[in-house]
């Protein structure tokens, strides 16, 4: 009898363990898979907008955003090439995506909204696509410049090197996309094949003086600082609109005579080799760049959609800003060729 009871106990235990194991497998299979999105687009209040849109869509996978600057994002993706951790790269300029394409990190793909964007901004092998058009600027608080005992209204980058602007503005480092493109927009005006990294001494002197006059250390909350602590600083076009609105300050932008950089924000699918994840990536990109989603995103963030249908839906301040500006022609291949060396020089010699 004791042997029988012992055997029955062992069988019951085995049944219980098996049942738990099967339940665990079932629970695991019910859990949503993750879609990891590396992005430089959800800092500040934009994170809440992005997560709200994702929640409304209710994908059958969980979207996990990982925020990083454009340069850092690119470096991480290249370092992880043989063991990809991300499925989508959302944001970044041609600087980052040209490097990702060169390293065979992006998979060719044609989104459903392809006909609604400028084909000249698409990767040569359809491996990245524009979903937004940012302009990048020096912005200033209109109440803090142009009056007696105030710095003058800046017209071009050399103005910021004057003594009146000492400790009057912040800058973004070129490790991020906005900082990189703004510094590039200065340096390309001083191209010199015999100069250091393709730039004349005059060009490097301008950058050095921009750094010297900038607030050091840069304000941690630069948006709040624009109220009264600084007169201006680096910003993207959507930020001009959203920061002015959210902080209740009147901002304007400097308009150099050579024009303003127009910067496409790009999206690409990572070549992970995982068929399910790559299908999910396509679903996410098709949704993200669609007219309805981009119209909502643009209205809430101030960022101009690359999707022409979405831009028509928005109009207003965003359209007015784009219409106001002259485009600075940028040789992206030249900038890409030199940007790593430019970033290194600025980090080693000028960074605060």
JSON list of C-alpha atoms in Angstrom, two decimals, residues 12-177:
[
{"chain": "A", "resi": 12, "resn": "UNK", "atom": "CA", "xyz": [0.66, 13.23, -9.57]},
{"chain": "A", "resi": 13, "resn": "UNK", "atom": "CA", "xyz": [3.81, 15.30, -9.26]},
{"chain": "A", "resi": 14, "resn": "UNK", "atom": "CA", "xyz": [4.81, 14.53, -12.85]},
{"chain": "A", "resi": 15, "resn": "UNK", "atom": "CA", "xyz": [1.32, 15.46, -14.07]},
{"chain": "A", "resi": 16, "resn": "UNK", "atom": "CA", "xyz": [1.49, 18.73, -12.13]},
{"chain": "A", "resi": 17, "resn": "UNK", "atom": "CA", "xyz": [4.95, 19.59, -13.50]},
{"chain": "A", "resi": 18, "resn": "UNK", "atom": "CA", "xyz": [3.85, 18.75, -17.05]},
{"chain": "A", "resi": 19, "resn": "UNK", "atom": "CA", "xyz": [0.69, 20.85, -16.68]},
{"chain": "A", "resi": 20, "resn": "UNK", "atom": "CA", "xyz": [2.70, 23.79, -15.36]},
{"chain": "A", "resi": 21, "resn": "UNK", "atom": "CA", "xyz": [5.19, 23.41, -18.18]},
{"chain": "A", "resi": 22, "resn": "UNK", "atom": "CA", "xyz": [2.44, 23.39, -20.81]},
{"chain": "A", "resi": 23, "resn": "UNK", "atom": "CA", "xyz": [0.76, 26.37, -19.14]},
{"chain": "A", "resi": 24, "resn": "UNK", "atom": "CA", "xyz": [4.06, 28.19, -19.16]},
{"chain": "A", "resi": 25, "resn": "UNK", "atom": "CA", "xyz": [4.53, 27.47, -22.85]},
{"chain": "A", "resi": 26, "resn": "UNK", "atom": "CA", "xyz": [1.01, 28.68, -23.57]},
{"chain": "A", "resi": 27, "resn": "UNK", "atom": "CA", "xyz": [1.55, 31.89, -21.56]},
{"chain": "A", "resi": 28, "resn": "UNK", "atom": "CA", "xyz": [4.84, 32.46, -23.33]},
{"chain": "A", "resi": 29, "resn": "UNK", "atom": "CA", "xyz": [3.26, 31.99, -26.75]},
{"chain": "A", "resi": 30, "resn": "UNK", "atom": "CA", "xyz": [0.49, 34.45, -25.84]},
{"chain": "A", "resi": 31, "resn": "UNK", "atom": "CA", "xyz": [3.03, 37.16, -25.02]},
{"chain": "A", "resi": 32, "resn": "UNK", "atom": "CA", "xyz": [3.45, 39.75, -27.79]},
{"chain": "A", "resi": 33, "resn": "UNK", "atom": "CA", "xyz": [6.75, 39.76, -29.62]},
{"chain": "A", "resi": 34, "resn": "UNK", "atom": "CA", "xyz": [8.78, 42.97, -29.47]},
{"chain": "A", "resi": 35, "resn": "UNK", "atom": "CA", "xyz": [9.60, 45.37, -32.29]},
{"chain": "A", "resi": 36, "resn": "UNK", "atom": "CA", "xyz": [12.62, 47.44, -31.25]},
{"chain": "A", "resi": 37, "resn": "UNK", "atom": "CA", "xyz": [12.78, 50.89, -32.84]},
{"chain": "A", "resi": 38, "resn": "UNK", "atom": "CA", "xyz": [15.99, 52.89, -32.56]},
{"chain": "A", "resi": 39, "resn": "UNK", "atom": "CA", "xyz": [15.08, 56.56, -32.94]},
{"chain": "A", "resi": 40, "resn": "UNK", "atom": "CA", "xyz": [16.26, 60.11, -32.38]},
{"chain": "A", "resi": 41, "resn": "UNK", "atom": "CA", "xyz": [12.73, 61.44, -32.73]},
{"chain": "A", "resi": 42, "resn": "UNK", "atom": "CA", "xyz": [11.00, 60.98, -29.37]},
{"chain": "A", "resi": 43, "resn": "UNK", "atom": "CA", "xyz": [12.88, 63.24, -26.98]},
{"chain": "A", "resi": 44, "resn": "UNK", "atom": "CA", "xyz": [10.83, 65.47, -24.69]},
{"chain": "A", "resi": 45, "resn": "UNK", "atom": "CA", "xyz": [7.09, 65.68, -25.26]},
{"chain": "A", "resi": 46, "resn": "UNK", "atom": "CA", "xyz": [7.28, 63.75, -28.53]},
{"chain": "A", "resi": 47, "resn": "UNK", "atom": "CA", "xyz": [7.70, 60.47, -26.67]},
{"chain": "A", "resi": 48, "resn": "UNK", "atom": "CA", "xyz": [4.17, 60.73, -25.28]},
{"chain": "A", "resi": 49, "resn": "UNK", "atom": "CA", "xyz": [2.79, 61.46, -28.77]},
{"chain": "A", "resi": 50, "resn": "UNK", "atom": "CA", "xyz": [4.58, 58.46, -30.30]},
{"chain": "A", "resi": 51, "resn": "UNK", "atom": "CA", "xyz": [3.48, 56.06, -27.55]},
{"chain": "A", "resi": 52, "resn": "UNK", "atom": "CA", "xyz": [-0.11, 57.32, -27.73]},
{"chain": "A", "resi": 53, "resn": "UNK", "atom": "CA", "xyz": [-0.26, 56.69, -31.48]},
{"chain": "A", "resi": 54, "resn": "UNK", "atom": "CA", "xyz": [1.14, 53.18, -31.01]},
{"chain": "A", "resi": 55, "resn": "UNK", "atom": "CA", "xyz": [-1.39, 52.38, -28.28]},
{"chain": "A", "resi": 56, "resn": "UNK", "atom": "CA", "xyz": [-4.25, 53.50, -30.52]},
{"chain": "A", "resi": 57, "resn": "UNK", "atom": "CA", "xyz": [-3.01, 51.30, -33.34]},
{"chain": "A", "resi": 58, "resn": "UNK", "atom": "CA", "xyz": [-2.83, 48.23, -31.06]},
{"chain": "A", "resi": 59, "resn": "UNK", "atom": "CA", "xyz": [-0.31, 46.21, -33.06]},
{"chain": "A", "resi": 60, "resn": "UNK", "atom": "CA", "xyz": [-0.10, 42.47, -32.44]},
{"chain": "A", "resi": 61, "resn": "UNK", "atom": "CA", "xyz": [3.49, 43.13, -31.34]},
{"chain": "A", "resi": 62, "resn": "UNK", "atom": "CA", "xyz": [4.90, 45.43, -28.67]},
{"chain": "A", "resi": 63, "resn": "UNK", "atom": "CA", "xyz": [6.75, 48.51, -29.95]},
{"chain": "A", "resi": 64, "resn": "UNK", "atom": "CA", "xyz": [9.79, 49.40, -27.86]},
{"chain": "A", "resi": 65, "resn": "UNK", "atom": "CA", "xyz": [11.38, 52.80, -28.59]},
{"chain": "A", "resi": 66, "resn": "UNK", "atom": "CA", "xyz": [15.07, 53.29, -27.82]},
{"chain": "A", "resi": 67, "resn": "UNK", "atom": "CA", "xyz": [16.05, 56.98, -27.96]},
{"chain": "A", "resi": 68, "resn": "UNK", "atom": "CA", "xyz": [19.57, 58.02, -29.02]},
{"chain": "A", "resi": 69, "resn": "UNK", "atom": "CA", "xyz": [21.24, 60.82, -30.96]},
{"chain": "A", "resi": 70, "resn": "UNK", "atom": "CA", "xyz": [21.67, 60.32, -34.68]},
{"chain": "A", "resi": 71, "resn": "UNK", "atom": "CA", "xyz": [25.39, 59.60, -34.56]},
{"chain": "A", "resi": 72, "resn": "UNK", "atom": "CA", "xyz": [25.09, 57.29, -31.55]},
{"chain": "A", "resi": 73, "resn": "UNK", "atom": "CA", "xyz": [22.20, 55.46, -33.21]},
{"chain": "A", "resi": 74, "resn": "UNK", "atom": "CA", "xyz": [24.28, 54.88, -36.35]},
{"chain": "A", "resi": 75, "resn": "UNK", "atom": "CA", "xyz": [27.31, 53.66, -34.35]},
{"chain": "A", "resi": 76, "resn": "UNK", "atom": "CA", "xyz": [25.21, 51.23, -32.33]},
{"chain": "A", "resi": 77, "resn": "UNK", "atom": "CA", "xyz": [23.59, 49.74, -35.40]},
{"chain": "A", "resi": 78, "resn": "UNK", "atom": "CA", "xyz": [26.96, 49.23, -37.08]},
{"chain": "A", "resi": 79, "resn": "UNK", "atom": "CA", "xyz": [28.43, 47.68, -33.92]},
{"chain": "A", "resi": 80, "resn": "UNK", "atom": "CA", "xyz": [25.43, 45.32, -33.68]},
{"chain": "A", "resi": 81, "resn": "UNK", "atom": "CA", "xyz": [25.51, 44.37, -37.36]},
{"chain": "A", "resi": 82, "resn": "UNK", "atom": "CA", "xyz": [26.25, 40.68, -36.73]},
{"chain": "A", "resi": 83, "resn": "UNK", "atom": "CA", "xyz": [23.74, 40.44, -33.89]},
{"chain": "A", "resi": 84, "resn": "UNK", "atom": "CA", "xyz": [21.00, 43.03, -34.58]},
{"chain": "A", "resi": 85, "resn": "UNK", "atom": "CA", "xyz": [19.07, 44.24, -31.55]},
{"chain": "A", "resi": 86, "resn": "UNK", "atom": "CA", "xyz": [16.87, 46.73, -33.44]},
{"chain": "A", "resi": 87, "resn": "UNK", "atom": "CA", "xyz": [14.26, 46.09, -36.12]},
{"chain": "A", "resi": 88, "resn": "UNK", "atom": "CA", "xyz": [13.60, 49.63, -37.35]},
{"chain": "A", "resi": 89, "resn": "UNK", "atom": "CA", "xyz": [15.67, 52.82, -37.46]},
{"chain": "A", "resi": 90, "resn": "UNK", "atom": "CA", "xyz": [13.30, 55.78, -37.24]},
{"chain": "A", "resi": 91, "resn": "UNK", "atom": "CA", "xyz": [14.91, 59.14, -37.87]},
{"chain": "A", "resi": 92, "resn": "UNK", "atom": "CA", "xyz": [18.42, 60.11, -38.74]},
{"chain": "A", "resi": 93, "resn": "UNK", "atom": "CA", "xyz": [19.50, 62.05, -41.81]},
{"chain": "A", "resi": 94, "resn": "UNK", "atom": "CA", "xyz": [21.27, 60.98, -45.01]},
{"chain": "A", "resi": 95, "resn": "UNK", "atom": "CA", "xyz": [24.48, 61.19, -42.95]},
{"chain": "A", "resi": 96, "resn": "UNK", "atom": "CA", "xyz": [23.44, 58.23, -40.82]},
{"chain": "A", "resi": 97, "resn": "UNK", "atom": "CA", "xyz": [21.57, 56.27, -43.46]},
{"chain": "A", "resi": 98, "resn": "UNK", "atom": "CA", "xyz": [24.33, 56.48, -46.07]},
{"chain": "A", "resi": 99, "resn": "UNK", "atom": "CA", "xyz": [26.61, 54.84, -43.49]},
{"chain": "A", "resi": 100, "resn": "UNK", "atom": "CA", "xyz": [24.01, 52.19, -42.65]},
{"chain": "A", "resi": 101, "resn": "UNK", "atom": "CA", "xyz": [23.46, 51.43, -46.32]},
{"chain": "A", "resi": 102, "resn": "UNK", "atom": "CA", "xyz": [27.21, 51.20, -46.93]},
{"chain": "A", "resi": 103, "resn": "UNK", "atom": "CA", "xyz": [27.44, 48.63, -44.14]},
{"chain": "A", "resi": 104, "resn": "UNK", "atom": "CA", "xyz": [24.52, 46.57, -45.55]},
{"chain": "A", "resi": 105, "resn": "UNK", "atom": "CA", "xyz": [22.45, 47.05, -42.39]},
{"chain": "A", "resi": 106, "resn": "UNK", "atom": "CA", "xyz": [19.26, 48.20, -44.13]},
{"chain": "A", "resi": 107, "resn": "UNK", "atom": "CA", "xyz": [16.98, 45.89, -46.10]},
{"chain": "A", "resi": 108, "resn": "UNK", "atom": "CA", "xyz": [15.33, 47.11, -49.33]},
{"chain": "A", "resi": 109, "resn": "UNK", "atom": "CA", "xyz": [11.62, 47.79, -48.93]},
{"chain": "A", "resi": 110, "resn": "UNK", "atom": "CA", "xyz": [8.93, 49.88, -50.63]},
{"chain": "A", "resi": 111, "resn": "UNK", "atom": "CA", "xyz": [6.34, 51.26, -48.19]},
{"chain": "A", "resi": 112, "resn": "UNK", "atom": "CA", "xyz": [2.69, 51.67, -49.14]},
{"chain": "A", "resi": 113, "resn": "UNK", "atom": "CA", "xyz": [3.05, 55.48, -49.05]},
{"chain": "A", "resi": 114, "resn": "UNK", "atom": "CA", "xyz": [6.02, 55.57, -51.45]},
{"chain": "A", "resi": 115, "resn": "UNK", "atom": "CA", "xyz": [4.16, 57.54, -54.13]},
{"chain": "A", "resi": 116, "resn": "UNK", "atom": "CA", "xyz": [3.50, 60.41, -51.70]},
{"chain": "A", "resi": 117, "resn": "UNK", "atom": "CA", "xyz": [7.14, 61.34, -50.99]},
{"chain": "A", "resi": 118, "resn": "UNK", "atom": "CA", "xyz": [9.97, 62.96, -52.95]},
{"chain": "A", "resi": 119, "resn": "UNK", "atom": "CA", "xyz": [11.80, 60.13, -54.77]},
{"chain": "A", "resi": 120, "resn": "UNK", "atom": "CA", "xyz": [15.07, 62.09, -54.74]},
{"chain": "A", "resi": 121, "resn": "UNK", "atom": "CA", "xyz": [15.26, 61.52, -50.96]},
{"chain": "A", "resi": 122, "resn": "UNK", "atom": "CA", "xyz": [14.91, 57.73, -51.21]},
{"chain": "A", "resi": 123, "resn": "UNK", "atom": "CA", "xyz": [17.93, 55.44, -50.77]},
{"chain": "A", "resi": 124, "resn": "UNK", "atom": "CA", "xyz": [19.47, 54.25, -54.04]},
{"chain": "A", "resi": 125, "resn": "UNK", "atom": "CA", "xyz": [18.35, 50.68, -53.35]},
{"chain": "A", "resi": 126, "resn": "UNK", "atom": "CA", "xyz": [15.06, 51.62, -51.66]},
{"chain": "A", "resi": 127, "resn": "UNK", "atom": "CA", "xyz": [16.71, 50.93, -48.31]},
{"chain": "A", "resi": 128, "resn": "UNK", "atom": "CA", "xyz": [15.64, 54.15, -46.60]},
{"chain": "A", "resi": 129, "resn": "UNK", "atom": "CA", "xyz": [12.66, 56.46, -47.05]},
{"chain": "A", "resi": 130, "resn": "UNK", "atom": "CA", "xyz": [11.78, 60.03, -45.98]},
{"chain": "A", "resi": 131, "resn": "UNK", "atom": "CA", "xyz": [8.84, 60.38, -43.61]},
{"chain": "A", "resi": 132, "resn": "UNK", "atom": "CA", "xyz": [9.42, 63.95, -42.36]},
{"chain": "A", "resi": 133, "resn": "UNK", "atom": "CA", "xyz": [11.18, 67.07, -43.57]},
{"chain": "A", "resi": 134, "resn": "UNK", "atom": "CA", "xyz": [12.89, 69.01, -40.84]},
{"chain": "A", "resi": 135, "resn": "UNK", "atom": "CA", "xyz": [14.51, 72.34, -41.25]},
{"chain": "A", "resi": 136, "resn": "UNK", "atom": "CA", "xyz": [17.33, 73.08, -38.80]},
{"chain": "A", "resi": 137, "resn": "UNK", "atom": "CA", "xyz": [18.03, 76.54, -37.42]},
{"chain": "A", "resi": 138, "resn": "UNK", "atom": "CA", "xyz": [19.49, 78.94, -34.96]},
{"chain": "A", "resi": 139, "resn": "UNK", "atom": "CA", "xyz": [16.45, 80.18, -33.04]},
{"chain": "A", "resi": 140, "resn": "UNK", "atom": "CA", "xyz": [16.15, 83.15, -30.71]},
{"chain": "A", "resi": 141, "resn": "UNK", "atom": "CA", "xyz": [13.70, 84.57, -28.19]},
{"chain": "A", "resi": 142, "resn": "UNK", "atom": "CA", "xyz": [12.40, 87.76, -29.84]},
{"chain": "A", "resi": 143, "resn": "UNK", "atom": "CA", "xyz": [11.99, 89.46, -26.45]},
{"chain": "A", "resi": 144, "resn": "UNK", "atom": "CA", "xyz": [15.69, 89.05, -25.61]},
{"chain": "A", "resi": 145, "resn": "UNK", "atom": "CA", "xyz": [17.41, 90.48, -28.71]},
{"chain": "A", "resi": 146, "resn": "UNK", "atom": "CA", "xyz": [17.35, 93.66, -30.75]},
{"chain": "A", "resi": 147, "resn": "UNK", "atom": "CA", "xyz": [16.66, 96.20, -27.97]},
{"chain": "A", "resi": 148, "resn": "UNK", "atom": "CA", "xyz": [18.96, 98.45, -25.92]},
{"chain": "A", "resi": 149, "resn": "UNK", "atom": "CA", "xyz": [21.48, 96.49, -23.86]},
{"chain": "A", "resi": 150, "resn": "UNK", "atom": "CA", "xyz": [20.51, 93.31, -25.72]},
{"chain": "A", "resi": 151, "resn": "UNK", "atom": "CA", "xyz": [22.45, 91.37, -28.37]},
{"chain": "A", "resi": 152, "resn": "UNK", "atom": "CA", "xyz": [21.43, 92.31, -31.94]},
{"chain": "A", "resi": 153, "resn": "UNK", "atom": "CA", "xyz": [19.14, 90.10, -34.01]},
{"chain": "A", "resi": 154, "resn": "UNK", "atom": "CA", "xyz": [21.56, 87.57, -35.61]},
{"chain": "A", "resi": 155, "resn": "UNK", "atom": "CA", "xyz": [21.57, 87.39, -39.40]},
{"chain": "A", "resi": 156, "resn": "UNK", "atom": "CA", "xyz": [24.24, 84.74, -40.01]},
{"chain": "A", "resi": 157, "resn": "UNK", "atom": "CA", "xyz": [26.59, 82.42, -38.10]},
{"chain": "A", "resi": 158, "resn": "UNK", "atom": "CA", "xyz": [29.54, 84.87, -37.90]},
{"chain": "A", "resi": 159, "resn": "UNK", "atom": "CA", "xyz": [27.29, 87.24, -35.92]},
{"chain": "A", "resi": 160, "resn": "UNK", "atom": "CA", "xyz": [27.31, 84.74, -33.05]},
{"chain": "A", "resi": 161, "resn": "UNK", "atom": "CA", "xyz": [31.09, 85.01, -32.71]},
{"chain": "A", "resi": 162, "resn": "UNK", "atom": "CA", "xyz": [30.86, 88.67, -31.65]},
{"chain": "A", "resi": 163, "resn": "UNK", "atom": "CA", "xyz": [31.38, 89.69, -28.03]},
{"chain": "A", "resi": 164, "resn": "UNK", "atom": "CA", "xyz": [27.70, 90.63, -27.60]},
{"chain": "A", "resi": 165, "resn": "UNK", "atom": "CA", "xyz": [26.79, 86.95, -27.84]},
{"chain": "A", "resi": 166, "resn": "UNK", "atom": "CA", "xyz": [29.23, 85.62, -25.24]},
{"chain": "A", "resi": 167, "resn": "UNK", "atom": "CA", "xyz": [27.30, 83.09, -23.08]},
{"chain": "A", "resi": 168, "resn": "UNK", "atom": "CA", "xyz": [24.07, 84.07, -24.83]},
{"chain": "A", "resi": 169, "resn": "UNK", "atom": "CA", "xyz": [23.25, 80.79, -26.62]},
{"chain": "A", "resi": 170, "resn": "UNK", "atom": "CA", "xyz": [23.52, 77.01, -26.36]},
{"chain": "A", "resi": 171, "resn": "UNK", "atom": "CA", "xyz": [24.62, 74.54, -29.03]},
{"chain": "A", "resi": 172, "resn": "UNK", "atom": "CA", "xyz": [24.03, 70.86, -29.75]},
{"chain": "A", "resi": 173, "resn": "UNK", "atom": "CA", "xyz": [27.11, 68.69, -30.19]},
{"chain": "A", "resi": 174, "resn": "UNK", "atom": "CA", "xyz": [27.64, 67.16, -33.68]},
{"chain": "A", "resi": 175, "resn": "UNK", "atom": "CA", "xyz": [27.17, 63.65, -32.29]},
{"chain": "A", "resi": 176, "resn": "UNK", "atom": "CA", "xyz": [23.45, 64.28, -32.80]},
{"chain": "A", "resi": 177, "resn": "UNK", "atom": "CA", "xyz": [21.76, 64.93, -36.14]}
]
